[in-house]
mmCIF file of C-alpha atoms in Angstrom:
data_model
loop_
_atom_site.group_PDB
_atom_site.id
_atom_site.type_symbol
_atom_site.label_atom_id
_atom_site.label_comp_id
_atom_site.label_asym_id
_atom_site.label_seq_id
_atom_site.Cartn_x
_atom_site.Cartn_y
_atom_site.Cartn_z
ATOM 1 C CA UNK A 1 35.004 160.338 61.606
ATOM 2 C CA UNK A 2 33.356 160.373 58.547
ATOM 3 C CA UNK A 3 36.230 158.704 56.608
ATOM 4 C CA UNK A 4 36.355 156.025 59.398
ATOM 5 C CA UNK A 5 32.615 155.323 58.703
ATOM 6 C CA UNK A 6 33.245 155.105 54.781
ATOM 7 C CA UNK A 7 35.843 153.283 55.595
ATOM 8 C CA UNK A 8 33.772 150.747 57.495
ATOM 9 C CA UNK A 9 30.587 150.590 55.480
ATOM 10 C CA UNK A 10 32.789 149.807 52.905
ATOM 11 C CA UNK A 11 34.597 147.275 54.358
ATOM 12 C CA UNK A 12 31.021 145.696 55.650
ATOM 13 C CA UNK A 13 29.278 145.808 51.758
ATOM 14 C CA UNK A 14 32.861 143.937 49.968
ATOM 15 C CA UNK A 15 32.308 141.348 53.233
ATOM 16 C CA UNK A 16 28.911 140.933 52.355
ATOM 17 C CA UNK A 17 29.258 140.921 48.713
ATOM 18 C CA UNK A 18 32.016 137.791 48.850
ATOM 19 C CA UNK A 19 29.632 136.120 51.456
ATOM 20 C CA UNK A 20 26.767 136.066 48.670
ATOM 21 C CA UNK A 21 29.377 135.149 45.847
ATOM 22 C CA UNK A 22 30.901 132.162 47.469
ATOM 23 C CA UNK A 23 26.873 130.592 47.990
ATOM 24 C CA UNK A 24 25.649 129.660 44.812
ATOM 25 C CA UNK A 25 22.477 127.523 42.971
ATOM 26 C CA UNK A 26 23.613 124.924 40.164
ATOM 27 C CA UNK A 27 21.875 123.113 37.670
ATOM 28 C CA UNK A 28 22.991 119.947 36.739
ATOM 29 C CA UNK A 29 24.475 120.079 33.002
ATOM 30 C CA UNK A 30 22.340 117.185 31.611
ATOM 31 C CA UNK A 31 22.094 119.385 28.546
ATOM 32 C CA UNK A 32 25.823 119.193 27.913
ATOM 33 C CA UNK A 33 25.998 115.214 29.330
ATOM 34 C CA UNK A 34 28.316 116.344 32.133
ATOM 35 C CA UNK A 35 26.355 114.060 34.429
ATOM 36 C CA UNK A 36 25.484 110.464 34.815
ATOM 37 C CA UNK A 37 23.312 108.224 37.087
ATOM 38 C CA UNK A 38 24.816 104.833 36.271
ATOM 39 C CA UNK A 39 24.067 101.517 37.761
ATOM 40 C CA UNK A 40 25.654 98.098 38.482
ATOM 41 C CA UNK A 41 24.433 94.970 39.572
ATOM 42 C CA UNK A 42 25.548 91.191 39.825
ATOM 43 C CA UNK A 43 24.451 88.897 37.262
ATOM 44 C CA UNK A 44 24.379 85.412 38.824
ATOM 45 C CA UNK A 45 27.453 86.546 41.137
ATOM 46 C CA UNK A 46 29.392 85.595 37.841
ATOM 47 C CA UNK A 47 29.846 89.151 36.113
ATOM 48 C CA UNK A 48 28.465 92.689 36.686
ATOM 49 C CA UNK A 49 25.288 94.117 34.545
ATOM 50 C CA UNK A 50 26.209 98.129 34.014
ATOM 51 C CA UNK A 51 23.353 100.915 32.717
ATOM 52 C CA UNK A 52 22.101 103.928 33.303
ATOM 53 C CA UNK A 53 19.408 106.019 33.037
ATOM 54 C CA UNK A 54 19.096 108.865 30.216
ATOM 55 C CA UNK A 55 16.998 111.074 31.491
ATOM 56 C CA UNK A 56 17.068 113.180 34.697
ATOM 57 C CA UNK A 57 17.443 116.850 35.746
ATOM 58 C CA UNK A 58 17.983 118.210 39.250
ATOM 59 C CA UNK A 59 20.188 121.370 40.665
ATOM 60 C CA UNK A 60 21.962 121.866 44.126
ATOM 61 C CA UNK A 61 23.752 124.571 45.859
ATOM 62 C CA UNK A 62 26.973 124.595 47.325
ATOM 63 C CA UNK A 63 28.899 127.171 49.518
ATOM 64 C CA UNK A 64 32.733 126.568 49.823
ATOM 65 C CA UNK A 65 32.894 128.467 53.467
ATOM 66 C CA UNK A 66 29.123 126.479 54.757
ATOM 67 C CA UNK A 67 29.465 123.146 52.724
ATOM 68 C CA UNK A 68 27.240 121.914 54.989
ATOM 69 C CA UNK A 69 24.565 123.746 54.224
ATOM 70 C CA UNK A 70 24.261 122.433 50.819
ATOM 71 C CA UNK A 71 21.465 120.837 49.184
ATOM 72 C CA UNK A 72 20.581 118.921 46.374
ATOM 73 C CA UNK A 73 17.711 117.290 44.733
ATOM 74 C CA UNK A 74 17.465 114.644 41.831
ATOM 75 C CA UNK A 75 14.604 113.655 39.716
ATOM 76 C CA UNK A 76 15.233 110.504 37.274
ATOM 77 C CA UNK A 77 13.069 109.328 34.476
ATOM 78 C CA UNK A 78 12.586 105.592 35.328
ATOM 79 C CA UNK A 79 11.478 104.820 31.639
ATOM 80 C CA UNK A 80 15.312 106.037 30.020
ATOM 81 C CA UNK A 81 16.520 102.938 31.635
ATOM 82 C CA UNK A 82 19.208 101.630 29.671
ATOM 83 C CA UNK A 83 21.301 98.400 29.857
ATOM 84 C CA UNK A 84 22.462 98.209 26.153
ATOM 85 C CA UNK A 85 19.744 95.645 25.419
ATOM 86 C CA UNK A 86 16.355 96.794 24.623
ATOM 87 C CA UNK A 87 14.111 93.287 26.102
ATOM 88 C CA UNK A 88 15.735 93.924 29.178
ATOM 89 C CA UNK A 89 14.913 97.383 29.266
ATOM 90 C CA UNK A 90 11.407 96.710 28.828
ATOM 91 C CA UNK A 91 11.450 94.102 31.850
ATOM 92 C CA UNK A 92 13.068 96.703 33.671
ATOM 93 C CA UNK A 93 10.258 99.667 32.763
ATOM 94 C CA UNK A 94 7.488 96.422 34.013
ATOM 95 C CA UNK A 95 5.474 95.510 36.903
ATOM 96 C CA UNK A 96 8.899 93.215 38.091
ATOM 97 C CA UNK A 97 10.908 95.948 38.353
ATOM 98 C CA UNK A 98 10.402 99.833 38.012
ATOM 99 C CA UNK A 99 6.690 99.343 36.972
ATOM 100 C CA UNK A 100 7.088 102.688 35.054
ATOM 101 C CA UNK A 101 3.843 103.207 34.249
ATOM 102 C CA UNK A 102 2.787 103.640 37.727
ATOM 103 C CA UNK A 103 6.012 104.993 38.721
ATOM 104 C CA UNK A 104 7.685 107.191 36.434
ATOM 105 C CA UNK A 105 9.862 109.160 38.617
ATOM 106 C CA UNK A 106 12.380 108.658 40.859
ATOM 107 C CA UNK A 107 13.317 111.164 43.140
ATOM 108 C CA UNK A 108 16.406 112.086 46.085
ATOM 109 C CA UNK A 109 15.872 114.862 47.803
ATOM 110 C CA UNK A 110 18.745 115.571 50.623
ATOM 111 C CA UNK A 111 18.072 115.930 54.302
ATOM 112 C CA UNK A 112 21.915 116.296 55.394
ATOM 113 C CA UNK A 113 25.185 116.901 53.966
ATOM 114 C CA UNK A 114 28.092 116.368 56.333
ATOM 115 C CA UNK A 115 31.987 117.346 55.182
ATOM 116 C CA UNK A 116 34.607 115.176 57.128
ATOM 117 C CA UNK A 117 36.932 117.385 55.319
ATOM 118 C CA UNK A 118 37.109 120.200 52.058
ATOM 119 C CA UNK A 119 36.506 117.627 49.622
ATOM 120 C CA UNK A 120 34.263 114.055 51.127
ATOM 121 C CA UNK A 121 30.512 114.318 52.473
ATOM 122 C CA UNK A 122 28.091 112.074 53.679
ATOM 123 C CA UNK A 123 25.096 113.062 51.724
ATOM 124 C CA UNK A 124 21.860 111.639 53.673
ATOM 125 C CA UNK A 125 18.836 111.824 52.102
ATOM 126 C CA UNK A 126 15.070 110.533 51.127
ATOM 127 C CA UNK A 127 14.861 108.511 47.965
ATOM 128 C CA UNK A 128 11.914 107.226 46.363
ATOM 129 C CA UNK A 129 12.107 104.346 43.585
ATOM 130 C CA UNK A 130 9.181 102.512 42.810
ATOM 131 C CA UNK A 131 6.929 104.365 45.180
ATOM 132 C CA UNK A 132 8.350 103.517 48.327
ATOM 133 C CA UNK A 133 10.227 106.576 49.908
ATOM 134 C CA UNK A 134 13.485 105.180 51.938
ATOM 135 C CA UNK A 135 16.306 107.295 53.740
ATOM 136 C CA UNK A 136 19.586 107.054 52.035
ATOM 137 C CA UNK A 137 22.899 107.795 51.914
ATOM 138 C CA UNK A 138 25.713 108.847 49.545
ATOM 139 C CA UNK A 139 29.091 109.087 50.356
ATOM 140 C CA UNK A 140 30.550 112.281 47.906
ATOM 141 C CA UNK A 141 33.969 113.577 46.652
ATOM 142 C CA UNK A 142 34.339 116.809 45.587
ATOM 143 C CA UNK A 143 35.659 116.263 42.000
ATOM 144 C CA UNK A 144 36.531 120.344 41.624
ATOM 145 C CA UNK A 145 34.896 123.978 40.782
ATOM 146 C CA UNK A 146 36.346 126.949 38.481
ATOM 147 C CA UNK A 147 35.024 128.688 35.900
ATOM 148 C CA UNK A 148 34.470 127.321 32.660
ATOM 149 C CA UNK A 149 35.714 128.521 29.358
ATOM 150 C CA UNK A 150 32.290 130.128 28.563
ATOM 151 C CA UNK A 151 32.632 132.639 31.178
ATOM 152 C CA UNK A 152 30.358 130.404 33.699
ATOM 153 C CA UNK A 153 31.113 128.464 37.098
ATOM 154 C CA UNK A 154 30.628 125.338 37.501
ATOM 155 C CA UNK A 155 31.242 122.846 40.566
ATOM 156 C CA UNK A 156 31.295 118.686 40.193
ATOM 157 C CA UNK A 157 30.752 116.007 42.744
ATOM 158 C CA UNK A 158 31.073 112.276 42.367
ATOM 159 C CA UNK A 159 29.089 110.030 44.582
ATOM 160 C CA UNK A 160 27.957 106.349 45.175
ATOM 161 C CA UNK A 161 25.644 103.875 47.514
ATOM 162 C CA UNK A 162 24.375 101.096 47.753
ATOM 163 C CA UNK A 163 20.859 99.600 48.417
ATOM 164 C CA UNK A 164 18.732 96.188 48.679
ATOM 165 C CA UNK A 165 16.346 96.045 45.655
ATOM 166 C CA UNK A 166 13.267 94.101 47.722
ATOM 167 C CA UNK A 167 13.164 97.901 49.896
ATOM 168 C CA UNK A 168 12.086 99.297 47.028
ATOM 169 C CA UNK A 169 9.333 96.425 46.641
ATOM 170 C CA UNK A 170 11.344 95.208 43.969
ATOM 171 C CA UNK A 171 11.685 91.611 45.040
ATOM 172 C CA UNK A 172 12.455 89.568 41.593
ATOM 173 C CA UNK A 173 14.726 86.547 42.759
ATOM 174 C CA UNK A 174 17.956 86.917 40.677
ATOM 175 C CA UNK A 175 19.674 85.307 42.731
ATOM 176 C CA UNK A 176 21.833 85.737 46.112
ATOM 177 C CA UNK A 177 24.735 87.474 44.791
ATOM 178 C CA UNK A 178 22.075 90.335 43.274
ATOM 179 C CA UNK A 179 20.030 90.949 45.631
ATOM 180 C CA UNK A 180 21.741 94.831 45.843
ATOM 181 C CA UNK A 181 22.243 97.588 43.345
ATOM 182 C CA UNK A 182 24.907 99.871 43.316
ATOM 183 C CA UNK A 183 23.844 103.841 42.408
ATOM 184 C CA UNK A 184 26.865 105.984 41.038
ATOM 185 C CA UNK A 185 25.800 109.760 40.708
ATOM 186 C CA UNK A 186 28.301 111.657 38.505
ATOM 187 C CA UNK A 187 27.224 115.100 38.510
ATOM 188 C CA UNK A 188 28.460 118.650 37.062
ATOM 189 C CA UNK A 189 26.539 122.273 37.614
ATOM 190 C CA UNK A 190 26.480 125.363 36.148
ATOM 191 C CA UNK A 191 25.944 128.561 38.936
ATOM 192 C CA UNK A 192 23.457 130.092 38.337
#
């Protein structure tokens, strides 16, 4: 009897000990630029306008076997705006647009994460630009997770949306075809 208790507890600490390896806390590899918050809008329905912002941190955590319990947070430094051409950028950081000064955060924190399968997700989520909080939502790939030649782990996720600039109070008139901006979040983490 004894040996079938070993046995058992032993059996019950490895299941336990893979159940708190597979769930894990990552923090976004901005350090290494392994992760990007692009942008894209029209300009005059005649080309597209790409940037980005510089500066942002968050972390998430991910469980292969519960993916739907995963979380993930964002925090973006509205004043690294960049578009490639500085007086834009500094209509951008104004009063007619991201009003940095007032504003100089932006923030999505997620309420839901849904996996149709092992690899897409509809992230939902609360995101705040300009100070106007809004519920939003991304839909996500999995990109891929493994360890990393350092002797770290690290998951990746690629995801994109979509969303009317006047919701944000942003209501500048640049015309009918860009009236929307389209978010791309590239991201990579690093278990901790």
């Amino acid at each position: 009897m004894n040996k079938a208790l070993t046995k058992l507890t032993l059996a019950a600490a490895m299941m336990a000990a893979s159940g708190a390896a597979s769930a894990a806390d990552y923090v976004i590899d901005t350090q290494g630029a392994h992760a990007f918050v692009n942008f894209k809008i029209q300009h005059l329905g005649y080309s597209w306008l790409h940037g980005r912002f510089n500066t942002f941190s968050g972390d998430f955590s991910y469980d292969a076997q519960k993916p739907n319990e995963s979380k993930i947070k964002v925090v973006i430094d509205t004043a690294s705006i960049d578009s490639n051409h500085a007086e834009r950028d500094k209509h951008l950081r104004s009063g007619d647009f991201l009003n940095v000064k007032k504003h100089p955060t932006a923030t999505f924190t997620s309420t839901n994460i849904e996996f149709t399968d092992a690899d897409n997700a509809k992230v939902s989520g609360e995101f705040t630009l300009n100070g106007v909080t809004k519920p939003i939502s991304f839909d996500v790939t999995k990109v891929g997770e493994g360890k990393d030649p350092w002797g770290g782990y690290r998951a990746g996720f690629s995801g994109h949306t979509r969303f009317a600039l006047a919701d944000y109070g942003i209501d500048q008139d640049l015309g009918p075809a860009s009236t929307h901006v389209e978010i791309e979040l590239s991201i990579e983490g690093v278990r901790q």
